[in-house]
XYZ file of N, CA, C and O in Angstrom:
780
model
N 30.876 24.390 -31.090
C 30.595 25.423 -30.099
C 29.169 25.286 -29.558
O 28.937 25.321 -28.365
N 28.211 25.116 -30.477
C 26.823 24.947 -30.060
C 26.646 23.680 -29.239
O 25.892 23.659 -28.272
N 27.325 22.593 -29.668
C 27.242 21.332 -28.932
C 27.797 21.503 -27.529
O 27.247 20.967 -26.563
N 28.863 22.283 -27.396
C 29.460 22.521 -26.079
C 28.483 23.309 -25.190
O 28.340 23.014 -24.014
N 27.827 24.312 -25.755
C 26.854 25.090 -24.985
C 25.671 24.227 -24.552
O 25.177 24.337 -23.437
N 25.201 23.370 -25.455
C 24.078 22.482 -25.129
C 24.472 21.532 -24.002
O 23.713 21.309 -23.060
N 25.706 20.987 -24.076
C 26.182 20.071 -23.040
C 26.289 20.783 -21.694
O 25.942 20.220 -20.650
N 26.797 22.013 -21.719
C 26.927 22.787 -20.487
C 25.548 23.093 -19.890
O 25.344 22.961 -18.687
N 24.610 23.462 -20.752
C 23.258 23.741 -20.280
C 22.628 22.493 -19.669
O 21.987 22.547 -18.618
N 22.830 21.346 -20.305
C 22.287 20.084 -19.794
C 22.901 19.753 -18.438
O 22.205 19.314 -17.516
N 24.206 19.993 -18.303
C 24.894 19.730 -17.045
C 24.349 20.628 -15.937
O 24.118 20.167 -14.811
N 24.109 21.899 -16.244
C 23.559 22.827 -15.249
C 22.155 22.399 -14.807
O 21.805 22.498 -13.635
N 21.370 21.916 -15.756
C 20.032 21.435 -15.411
C 20.120 20.239 -14.476
O 19.407 20.146 -13.474
N 21.032 19.308 -14.777
C 21.203 18.131 -13.920
C 21.629 18.526 -12.512
O 21.124 17.988 -11.524
N 22.550 19.482 -12.423
C 23.017 19.943 -11.112
C 21.861 20.578 -10.329
O 21.692 20.346 -9.138
N 21.032 21.360 -11.031
C 19.927 22.038 -10.342
C 18.870 21.051 -9.872
O 18.126 21.319 -8.936
N 18.773 19.889 -10.507
C 17.756 18.905 -10.150
C 18.216 17.902 -9.104
O 17.403 17.128 -8.603
N 19.502 17.891 -8.744
C 19.986 16.877 -7.808
C 19.348 16.986 -6.441
O 19.240 16.004 -5.721
N 18.890 18.179 -6.047
C 18.239 18.319 -4.741
C 16.779 17.906 -4.759
O 16.160 17.736 -3.731
N 16.208 17.738 -5.953
C 14.796 17.400 -6.045
C 14.601 15.908 -5.843
O 15.349 15.092 -6.357
N 13.557 15.571 -5.092
C 13.304 14.180 -4.753
C 11.876 13.801 -5.137
O 10.961 14.607 -5.064
N 11.685 12.549 -5.512
C 10.358 12.004 -5.767
C 10.337 10.585 -5.254
O 11.316 9.852 -5.385
N 9.219 10.204 -4.618
C 9.112 8.839 -4.116
C 8.176 8.749 -2.938
O 7.342 9.623 -2.716
N 8.335 7.677 -2.179
C 7.494 7.418 -1.013
C 8.231 7.809 0.261
O 9.410 7.467 0.429
N 7.507 8.479 1.162
C 8.124 9.012 2.368
C 7.295 8.669 3.605
O 6.112 8.360 3.509
N 7.943 8.745 4.758
C 7.260 8.498 6.025
C 7.672 9.571 7.022
O 8.756 10.160 6.922
N 6.787 9.842 7.994
C 7.119 10.814 9.031
C 8.283 10.303 9.862
O 8.384 9.112 10.158
N 9.160 11.224 10.225
C 10.302 10.917 11.077
C 9.914 11.300 12.510
O 9.921 12.483 12.856
N 9.552 10.317 13.356
C 9.051 10.654 14.700
C 10.074 11.367 15.580
O 9.695 12.091 16.500
N 11.357 11.195 15.288
C 12.394 11.857 16.088
C 12.445 13.356 15.824
O 13.005 14.112 16.628
N 11.857 13.803 14.709
C 11.896 15.215 14.342
C 10.512 15.764 14.017
O 10.383 16.719 13.241
N 9.474 15.159 14.595
C 8.102 15.572 14.319
C 7.308 15.668 15.616
O 7.485 14.847 16.518
N 6.444 16.680 15.697
C 5.551 16.807 16.847
C 4.118 16.991 16.356
O 3.877 17.669 15.357
N 3.181 16.339 17.059
C 1.758 16.456 16.764
C 1.114 17.122 17.972
O 0.929 16.501 19.012
N 0.821 18.406 17.849
C 0.348 19.170 19.000
C -1.018 19.788 18.797
O -1.533 19.869 17.683
N -1.615 20.224 19.913
C -2.900 20.900 19.877
C -2.993 21.851 21.058
O -2.201 21.786 22.000
N -3.964 22.746 21.012
C -4.241 23.605 22.160
C -5.731 23.915 22.196
O -6.401 23.951 21.156
N -6.240 24.133 23.433
C -7.660 24.358 23.633
C -7.847 25.265 24.848
O -7.031 25.226 25.783
N -8.888 26.079 24.830
C -9.123 27.022 25.924
C -9.569 26.313 27.205
O -10.371 25.391 27.172
N -9.027 26.795 28.334
C -9.426 26.335 29.667
C -10.037 27.512 30.406
O -9.434 28.590 30.477
N -11.274 27.331 30.915
C -12.006 28.383 31.627
C -12.267 29.609 30.751
O -12.545 30.692 31.248
N -12.107 29.446 29.442
C -12.288 30.560 28.529
C -11.175 31.592 28.593
O -11.293 32.681 28.028
N -10.082 31.241 29.277
C -9.018 32.212 29.520
C -7.700 31.882 28.836
O -7.084 32.738 28.211
N -7.270 30.647 29.013
C -5.904 30.292 28.650
C -5.877 29.099 27.711
O -6.653 28.152 27.870
N -4.974 29.126 26.737
C -4.787 27.981 25.862
C -3.906 26.947 26.552
O -2.771 27.240 26.942
N -4.432 25.736 26.718
C -3.668 24.644 27.317
C -3.152 23.752 26.192
O -3.946 23.268 25.374
N -1.828 23.537 26.134
C -1.278 22.723 25.053
C -1.261 21.234 25.393
O -1.284 20.837 26.557
N -1.229 20.435 24.359
C -1.084 18.999 24.509
C -0.456 18.425 23.256
O -0.246 19.138 22.271
N -0.160 17.142 23.293
C 0.445 16.496 22.131
C 0.140 15.006 22.156
O -0.356 14.466 23.147
N 0.428 14.356 21.039
C 0.359 12.907 20.940
C 1.779 12.414 20.669
O 2.460 12.910 19.774
N 2.218 11.437 21.444
C 3.603 10.977 21.367
C 3.826 9.856 20.364
O 4.956 9.611 19.951
N 2.761 9.135 19.987
C 2.913 7.998 19.075
C 2.055 8.203 17.834
O 0.849 8.419 17.934
N 2.691 8.128 16.667
C 1.999 8.347 15.399
C 2.842 7.798 14.263
O 4.056 7.580 14.409
N 2.191 7.554 13.145
C 2.867 7.133 11.920
C 2.222 7.884 10.765
O 1.052 8.252 10.833
N 2.981 8.094 9.711
C 2.434 8.759 8.543
C 3.247 8.442 7.306
O 4.463 8.226 7.395
N 2.581 8.374 6.173
C 3.276 8.107 4.914
C 2.585 8.853 3.782
O 1.408 9.219 3.884
N 3.326 9.081 2.705
C 2.786 9.761 1.530
C 3.767 9.630 0.382
O 4.932 9.271 0.579
N 3.290 9.909 -0.823
C 4.148 9.992 -2.003
C 4.271 11.463 -2.373
O 3.288 12.210 -2.295
N 5.483 11.865 -2.785
C 5.697 13.284 -3.064
C 6.740 13.463 -4.149
O 7.765 12.769 -4.168
N 6.461 14.381 -5.059
C 7.401 14.778 -6.099
C 7.759 16.237 -5.852
O 6.926 17.124 -6.062
N 8.962 16.481 -5.364
C 9.354 17.847 -5.002
C 9.346 18.782 -6.201
O 9.014 19.962 -6.077
N 9.663 18.266 -7.376
C 9.734 19.113 -8.569
C 8.357 19.661 -8.946
O 8.190 20.860 -9.186
N 7.354 18.788 -8.980
C 6.013 19.214 -9.380
C 5.152 19.641 -8.198
O 4.130 20.318 -8.382
N 5.538 19.238 -6.989
C 4.744 19.530 -5.801
C 3.580 18.581 -5.609
O 2.747 18.772 -4.726
N 3.501 17.526 -6.425
C 2.388 16.578 -6.345
C 2.543 15.676 -5.123
O 3.563 15.013 -4.946
N 1.525 15.683 -4.280
C 1.492 14.846 -3.080
C 0.273 13.937 -3.172
O -0.810 14.377 -3.540
N 0.451 12.659 -2.840
C -0.672 11.722 -2.894
C -0.538 10.673 -1.797
O 0.537 10.474 -1.225
N -1.661 10.023 -1.521
C -1.657 8.915 -0.564
C -1.265 9.296 0.846
O -0.682 8.483 1.565
N -1.595 10.519 1.272
C -1.254 10.931 2.636
C -2.117 10.147 3.622
O -3.340 10.157 3.541
N -1.467 9.460 4.548
C -2.174 8.593 5.499
C -1.463 8.691 6.849
O -0.337 8.214 7.004
N -2.115 9.343 7.805
C -1.533 9.553 9.133
C -2.402 8.860 10.179
O -3.626 8.989 10.155
N -1.761 8.123 11.088
C -2.457 7.451 12.183
C -1.830 7.868 13.503
O -0.608 7.790 13.665
N -2.669 8.313 14.444
C -2.213 8.762 15.760
C -2.806 7.842 16.812
O -4.000 7.513 16.766
N -1.996 7.420 17.767
C -2.463 6.570 18.856
C -3.064 7.461 19.951
O -2.357 8.263 20.564
N -4.370 7.325 20.190
C -5.032 8.209 21.149
C -4.506 8.035 22.572
O -4.470 8.993 23.344
N -4.076 6.832 22.907
C -3.583 6.580 24.274
C -2.258 7.273 24.542
O -1.803 7.327 25.691
N -1.638 7.839 23.500
C -0.342 8.510 23.680
C -0.502 9.991 23.986
O 0.481 10.736 24.005
N -1.736 10.437 24.276
C -1.969 11.849 24.552
C -1.194 12.289 25.792
O -1.062 11.537 26.767
N -0.648 13.511 25.733
C 0.173 14.036 26.829
C -0.110 15.522 26.997
O 0.058 16.304 26.061
N -0.554 15.910 28.214
C -0.826 17.320 28.503
C -0.079 17.796 29.752
O -0.416 18.832 30.312
N 0.878 17.006 30.192
C 1.690 17.333 31.372
C 0.887 17.275 32.673
O 1.238 17.914 33.664
N -0.207 16.511 32.660
C -1.012 16.309 33.863
C -1.605 14.896 33.769
O -2.493 14.647 32.955
N -1.113 14.003 34.606
C -1.497 12.589 34.513
C -2.996 12.377 34.690
O -3.622 11.589 33.971
N -3.607 13.084 35.641
C -5.040 12.946 35.879
C -5.844 13.411 34.666
O -6.806 12.749 34.245
N -5.462 14.556 34.098
C -6.157 15.067 32.913
C -5.965 14.123 31.725
O -6.920 13.852 30.983
N -4.753 13.598 31.566
C -4.510 12.661 30.468
C -5.406 11.434 30.601
O -5.951 10.934 29.610
N -5.572 10.936 31.829
C -6.444 9.793 32.056
C -7.889 10.100 31.684
O -8.582 9.262 31.096
N -8.347 11.312 32.017
C -9.712 11.716 31.669
C -9.867 11.819 30.153
O -10.884 11.387 29.584
N -8.873 12.369 29.477
C -8.937 12.504 28.024
C -8.957 11.147 27.321
O -9.531 11.007 26.234
N -8.351 10.138 27.931
C -8.350 8.787 27.349
C -9.662 8.054 27.607
O -9.933 7.027 26.976
N -10.483 8.576 28.523
C -11.724 7.899 28.905
C -12.828 8.109 27.868
O -12.670 8.853 26.895
N -13.985 7.490 28.121
C -15.122 7.606 27.201
C -15.682 9.023 27.159
O -16.401 9.379 26.218
N -15.380 9.843 28.161
C -15.825 11.243 28.127
C -15.224 11.993 26.941
O -15.824 12.941 26.428
N -14.037 11.555 26.532
C -13.353 12.228 25.429
C -12.995 11.237 24.322
O -13.840 10.854 23.529
N -11.742 10.795 24.245
C -11.281 10.010 23.095
C -11.634 8.532 23.137
O -11.564 7.861 22.114
N -11.970 7.990 24.304
C -12.242 6.563 24.431
C -11.105 5.759 23.793
O -11.297 5.015 22.825
N -9.917 5.925 24.343
C -8.714 5.312 23.767
C -8.809 3.789 23.670
O -8.229 3.181 22.772
N -9.564 3.177 24.581
C -9.709 1.724 24.530
C -10.628 1.302 23.390
O -10.338 0.363 22.655
N -11.735 2.005 23.227
C -12.697 1.649 22.182
C -12.320 2.145 20.798
O -12.618 1.500 19.786
N -11.697 3.330 20.722
C -11.247 3.899 19.434
C -9.789 4.318 19.590
O -9.503 5.471 19.897
N -8.886 3.371 19.408
C -7.466 3.607 19.724
C -6.704 4.525 18.775
O -5.566 4.890 19.070
N -7.322 4.913 17.656
C -6.570 5.747 16.704
C -7.385 6.940 16.215
O -8.613 6.918 16.187
N -6.644 7.966 15.832
C -7.155 9.118 15.081
C -6.477 9.031 13.719
O -5.267 8.756 13.641
N -7.212 9.254 12.638
C -6.595 9.165 11.319
C -6.897 10.398 10.478
O -7.925 11.052 10.653
N -5.973 10.701 9.570
C -6.191 11.727 8.544
C -5.732 11.145 7.225
O -4.603 10.654 7.112
N -6.602 11.204 6.215
C -6.272 10.660 4.901
C -6.593 11.691 3.820
O -7.639 12.348 3.882
N -5.690 11.805 2.861
C -5.905 12.698 1.726
C -5.435 12.002 0.455
O -4.337 11.436 0.426
N -6.271 12.030 -0.597
C -5.930 11.333 -1.837
C -4.823 12.041 -2.613
O -3.840 11.423 -3.012
N -4.985 13.367 -2.806
C -3.959 14.084 -3.563
C -4.041 15.575 -3.294
O -5.094 16.104 -2.922
N -2.911 16.240 -3.502
C -2.822 17.687 -3.318
C -1.565 18.176 -4.016
O -0.735 17.387 -4.464
N -1.435 19.486 -4.101
C -0.216 20.095 -4.636
C 0.373 20.986 -3.563
O -0.318 21.832 -2.997
N 1.656 20.764 -3.268
C 2.342 21.497 -2.203
C 3.547 22.208 -2.797
O 4.395 21.572 -3.425
N 3.618 23.512 -2.600
C 4.719 24.304 -3.144
C 5.563 24.886 -2.020
O 5.034 25.348 -1.004
N 6.862 24.900 -2.227
C 7.790 25.437 -1.236
C 7.585 26.939 -1.071
O 7.386 27.662 -2.037
N 7.609 27.381 0.203
C 7.577 28.799 0.503
C 6.212 29.442 0.530
O 6.105 30.647 0.738
N 5.151 28.669 0.307
C 3.806 29.230 0.368
C 2.894 28.252 1.109
O 3.228 27.087 1.270
N 1.749 28.754 1.548
C 0.800 27.900 2.263
C -0.067 27.170 1.247
O -0.683 27.788 0.385
N -0.083 25.848 1.335
C -0.884 25.016 0.444
C -2.029 24.391 1.227
O -1.913 24.159 2.432
N -3.118 24.108 0.547
C -4.286 23.498 1.178
C -4.306 21.998 0.869
O -4.229 21.616 -0.294
N -4.407 21.193 1.915
C -4.560 19.752 1.728
C -5.905 19.345 2.328
O -6.088 19.378 3.542
N -6.850 18.997 1.465
C -8.169 18.558 1.914
C -8.142 17.055 2.146
O -7.577 16.303 1.353
N -8.750 16.635 3.242
C -8.786 15.213 3.545
C -9.883 14.895 4.527
O -10.738 15.736 4.828
N -9.864 13.670 5.031
C -10.869 13.217 5.983
C -10.201 12.896 7.319
O -9.273 12.090 7.382
N -10.695 13.547 8.361
C -10.199 13.336 9.715
C -11.210 12.474 10.461
O -12.407 12.768 10.452
N -10.714 11.402 11.101
C -11.577 10.509 11.876
C -11.142 10.520 13.331
O -9.989 10.204 13.640
N -12.050 10.930 14.197
C -11.821 10.935 15.640
C -13.006 10.244 16.298
O -14.162 10.582 16.010
N -12.730 9.296 17.162
C -13.775 8.591 17.913
C -14.829 7.997 16.983
O -16.025 8.011 17.270
N -14.389 7.511 15.828
C -15.282 6.860 14.880
C -16.082 7.798 14.007
O -16.871 7.352 13.164
N -15.899 9.109 14.168
C -16.617 10.106 13.366
C -15.664 10.695 12.330
O -14.582 11.172 12.677
N -16.069 10.666 11.062
C -15.234 11.174 9.969
C -15.824 12.454 9.407
O -17.011 12.515 9.076
N -14.974 13.490 9.303
C -15.395 14.790 8.774
C -14.328 15.316 7.815
O -13.131 15.042 7.999
N -14.749 16.113 6.813
C -13.750 16.746 5.942
C -13.016 17.857 6.688
O -13.628 18.633 7.429
N -11.704 17.909 6.496
C -10.864 18.917 7.143
C -9.824 19.387 6.134
O -9.340 18.594 5.314
N -9.477 20.660 6.182
C -8.429 21.205 5.315
C -7.228 21.597 6.171
O -7.356 22.359 7.127
N -6.061 21.056 5.827
C -4.810 21.425 6.488
C -4.153 22.562 5.720
O -4.077 22.518 4.486
N -3.673 23.580 6.428
C -2.853 24.632 5.831
C -1.398 24.212 6.006
O -0.887 24.186 7.117
N -0.755 23.874 4.907
C 0.577 23.268 4.951
C 1.626 24.196 4.355
O 1.438 24.749 3.267
N 2.713 24.356 5.077
C 3.876 25.080 4.572
C 5.014 24.085 4.393
O 5.437 23.426 5.355
N 5.489 23.938 3.164
C 6.629 23.068 2.857
C 7.884 23.923 2.934
O 8.063 24.860 2.175
N 8.755 23.599 3.894
C 9.952 24.413 4.139
C 11.167 23.986 3.335
O 12.230 24.597 3.450
N 11.040 22.943 2.528
C 12.144 22.503 1.690
C 12.749 21.197 2.145
O 12.264 20.534 3.068
N 13.829 20.813 1.487
C 14.505 19.553 1.793
C 15.994 19.791 2.000
O 16.558 20.766 1.504
N 16.606 18.892 2.754
C 18.049 18.964 3.000
C 18.562 17.564 3.289
O 17.829 16.712 3.794
N 19.825 17.362 2.977
C 20.453 16.065 3.209
C 21.289 16.128 4.478
O 22.079 17.060 4.671
N 21.106 15.149 5.371
C 21.887 15.128 6.609
C 23.281 14.560 6.344
O 23.574 14.092 5.229
N 24.187 14.604 7.332
C 25.564 14.135 7.110
C 25.676 12.655 6.739
O 26.727 12.207 6.271
N 24.600 11.880 6.934
C 24.626 10.450 6.618
C 23.953 10.148 5.285
O 23.733 9.009 4.926
N 23.586 11.202 4.549
C 23.055 11.028 3.204
C 21.550 10.896 3.105
O 21.017 10.687 2.009
N 20.819 11.025 4.226
C 19.364 10.911 4.208
C 18.732 12.267 3.907
O 19.079 13.263 4.538
N 17.817 12.292 2.951
C 17.118 13.527 2.605
C 15.899 13.686 3.512
O 15.112 12.759 3.688
N 15.759 14.865 4.103
C 14.645 15.190 4.994
C 13.790 16.281 4.351
O 14.320 17.262 3.835
N 12.470 16.102 4.409
C 11.526 17.135 3.996
C 10.958 17.783 5.246
O 10.493 17.078 6.140
N 10.988 19.105 5.325
C 10.476 19.814 6.503
C 9.153 20.491 6.172
O 8.982 21.041 5.085
N 8.220 20.447 7.119
C 6.901 20.994 6.862
C 6.217 21.437 8.162
O 6.624 21.050 9.258
N 5.193 22.246 8.016
C 4.299 22.634 9.114
C 2.881 22.504 8.593
O 2.607 22.865 7.449
N 1.973 21.991 9.422
C 0.572 21.849 9.026
C -0.314 22.311 10.175
O -0.070 21.955 11.333
N -1.325 23.104 9.854
C -2.214 23.646 10.882
C -3.672 23.549 10.442
O -3.972 23.642 9.257
N -4.564 23.401 11.407
C -5.995 23.479 11.158
C -6.712 23.722 12.472
O -6.093 23.652 13.546
N -8.011 24.026 12.381
C -8.847 24.167 13.576
C -10.102 23.336 13.382
O -10.648 23.277 12.267
N -10.540 22.688 14.457
C -11.760 21.896 14.402
C -12.617 22.215 15.620
O -12.123 22.755 16.615
N -13.891 21.878 15.533
C -14.774 21.931 16.688
C -14.875 20.506 17.229
O -15.331 19.605 16.524
N -14.431 20.300 18.454
C -14.372 18.945 19.008
C -15.753 18.294 19.083
O -15.880 17.071 18.957
N -16.815 19.103 19.238
C -18.171 18.548 19.324
C -18.586 17.880 18.020
O -19.416 16.962 18.028
N -18.020 18.317 16.897
C -18.323 17.688 15.612
C -17.891 16.227 15.584
O -18.381 15.447 14.765
N -16.959 15.874 16.460
C -16.420 14.508 16.491
C -16.884 13.736 17.733
O -16.294 12.731 18.102
N -17.944 14.207 18.357
C -18.496 13.495 19.502
C -17.775 13.719 20.812
O -18.038 13.018 21.788
N -16.876 14.703 20.860
C -16.163 15.027 22.102
C -16.930 16.161 22.797
O -16.540 17.325 22.736
N -18.023 15.807 23.448
C -18.978 16.810 23.928
C -18.902 17.091 25.429
O -19.562 18.013 25.913
N -18.115 16.336 26.171
C -18.076 16.500 27.640
C -17.675 17.926 28.003
O -16.786 18.519 27.382
N -18.334 18.473 29.044
C -17.978 19.799 29.529
C -18.606 20.022 30.906
O -19.422 19.218 31.363
N -18.225 21.101 31.544
C -18.805 21.522 32.816
C -19.088 23.015 32.744
O -18.228 23.800 32.333
N -20.301 23.392 33.175
C -20.653 24.812 33.204
C -19.978 25.486 34.397
O -19.790 24.872 35.451
N -19.610 26.749 34.222
C -18.980 27.524 35.290
C -20.025 28.395 35.977
O -20.965 28.882 35.337
N -19.870 28.605 37.274
C -20.816 29.438 38.031
C -20.873 30.860 37.485
O -21.910 31.526 37.539
N -19.751 31.331 36.975
C -19.677 32.702 36.464
C -20.092 32.800 34.996
O -19.993 33.854 34.385
N -20.536 31.682 34.442
C -20.886 31.652 33.025
C -19.766 31.026 32.213
O -18.623 30.966 32.650
N -20.103 30.544 31.051
C -19.105 29.888 30.228
C -18.943 28.430 30.617
O -19.708 27.877 31.420
N -17.918 27.807 30.058
C -17.689 26.384 30.299
C -16.221 26.130 30.618
O -15.347 26.963 30.360
N -15.965 24.939 31.177
C -14.617 24.568 31.588
C -13.670 24.404 30.399
O -12.540 24.890 30.422
N -14.145 23.708 29.360
C -13.285 23.370 28.216
C -13.846 23.990 26.942
O -15.039 23.858 26.652
N -13.000 24.659 26.176
C -13.423 25.258 24.917
C -13.820 24.217 23.891
O -13.513 23.030 24.021
N -14.508 24.663 22.860
C -14.939 23.753 21.794
C -13.943 23.736 20.632
O -13.734 22.696 20.014
N -13.337 24.880 20.333
C -12.402 24.955 19.206
C -11.035 24.407 19.594
O -10.483 24.772 20.631
N -10.510 23.546 18.761
C -9.194 22.958 18.985
C -8.274 23.377 17.845
O -8.588 23.178 16.672
N -7.143 23.977 18.187
C -6.127 24.314 17.189
C -5.121 23.180 17.122
O -4.588 22.756 18.156
N -4.877 22.687 15.933
C -3.954 21.557 15.735
C -2.758 22.035 14.934
O -2.909 22.747 13.941
N -1.577 21.644 15.366
C -0.362 22.001 14.632
C 0.610 20.822 14.608
O 0.934 20.258 15.653
N 1.049 20.486 13.418
C 2.037 19.426 13.234
C 3.267 20.060 12.594
O 3.172 20.744 11.584
N 4.406 19.857 13.230
C 5.671 20.357 12.693
C 6.634 19.180 12.607
O 6.728 18.396 13.548
N 7.313 19.068 11.487
C 8.220 17.934 11.454
C 8.942 17.724 10.149
O 9.053 18.616 9.312
N 9.383 16.482 10.017
C 10.171 16.075 8.868
C 9.729 14.701 8.409
O 9.173 13.913 9.180
N 9.985 14.436 7.131
C 9.724 13.125 6.565
C 10.967 12.650 5.830
O 11.758 13.462 5.333
N 11.157 11.338 5.790
C 12.305 10.739 5.126
C 11.829 9.620 4.195
O 10.699 9.136 4.326
N 12.667 9.203 3.294
C 12.296 8.156 2.340
C 12.017 6.845 3.058
O 12.687 6.487 4.021
N 10.986 6.135 2.569
C 10.676 4.822 3.157
C 11.726 3.799 2.704
O 12.222 3.858 1.600
């Protein structure tokens, strides 16, 4: 009787762990967006995004241990729904996409728990300038698609001052203030799949 109960308990534990995943993962670009917004004329938040990026990390869903987070964004893929503005943002006034073609974020290790906001500290490099940045990350859980691939869903947010990274271009307004805000809100929403 005791052996039967132990076997049943072991079976229940195995069933409860089948959804948990551990291993190496990469961002799924088909289900991920890398976006930002910044004030224009001190009035309105103008959104933008980067269309080309890669990211990888190791993650153990059971313990929440995340390591080796390495994200690379192609600066020339910036998109703000205005071709002229995108061209200016790619120029030396801003990202200098030709001279510094990538933005990177790297983090050695962190702990991420489902259903709560976790802090991931790392180093963000823009235009050759590296600064410490903390991402506020929400892990929304994992699910298996109809083809058997497990997807991890997440949201990550932070705010930076663009001047800290050498993005100092601006124009003063006759009425006071400046054309482009300094604070940039960054939000990444997406999914990752096994490498």
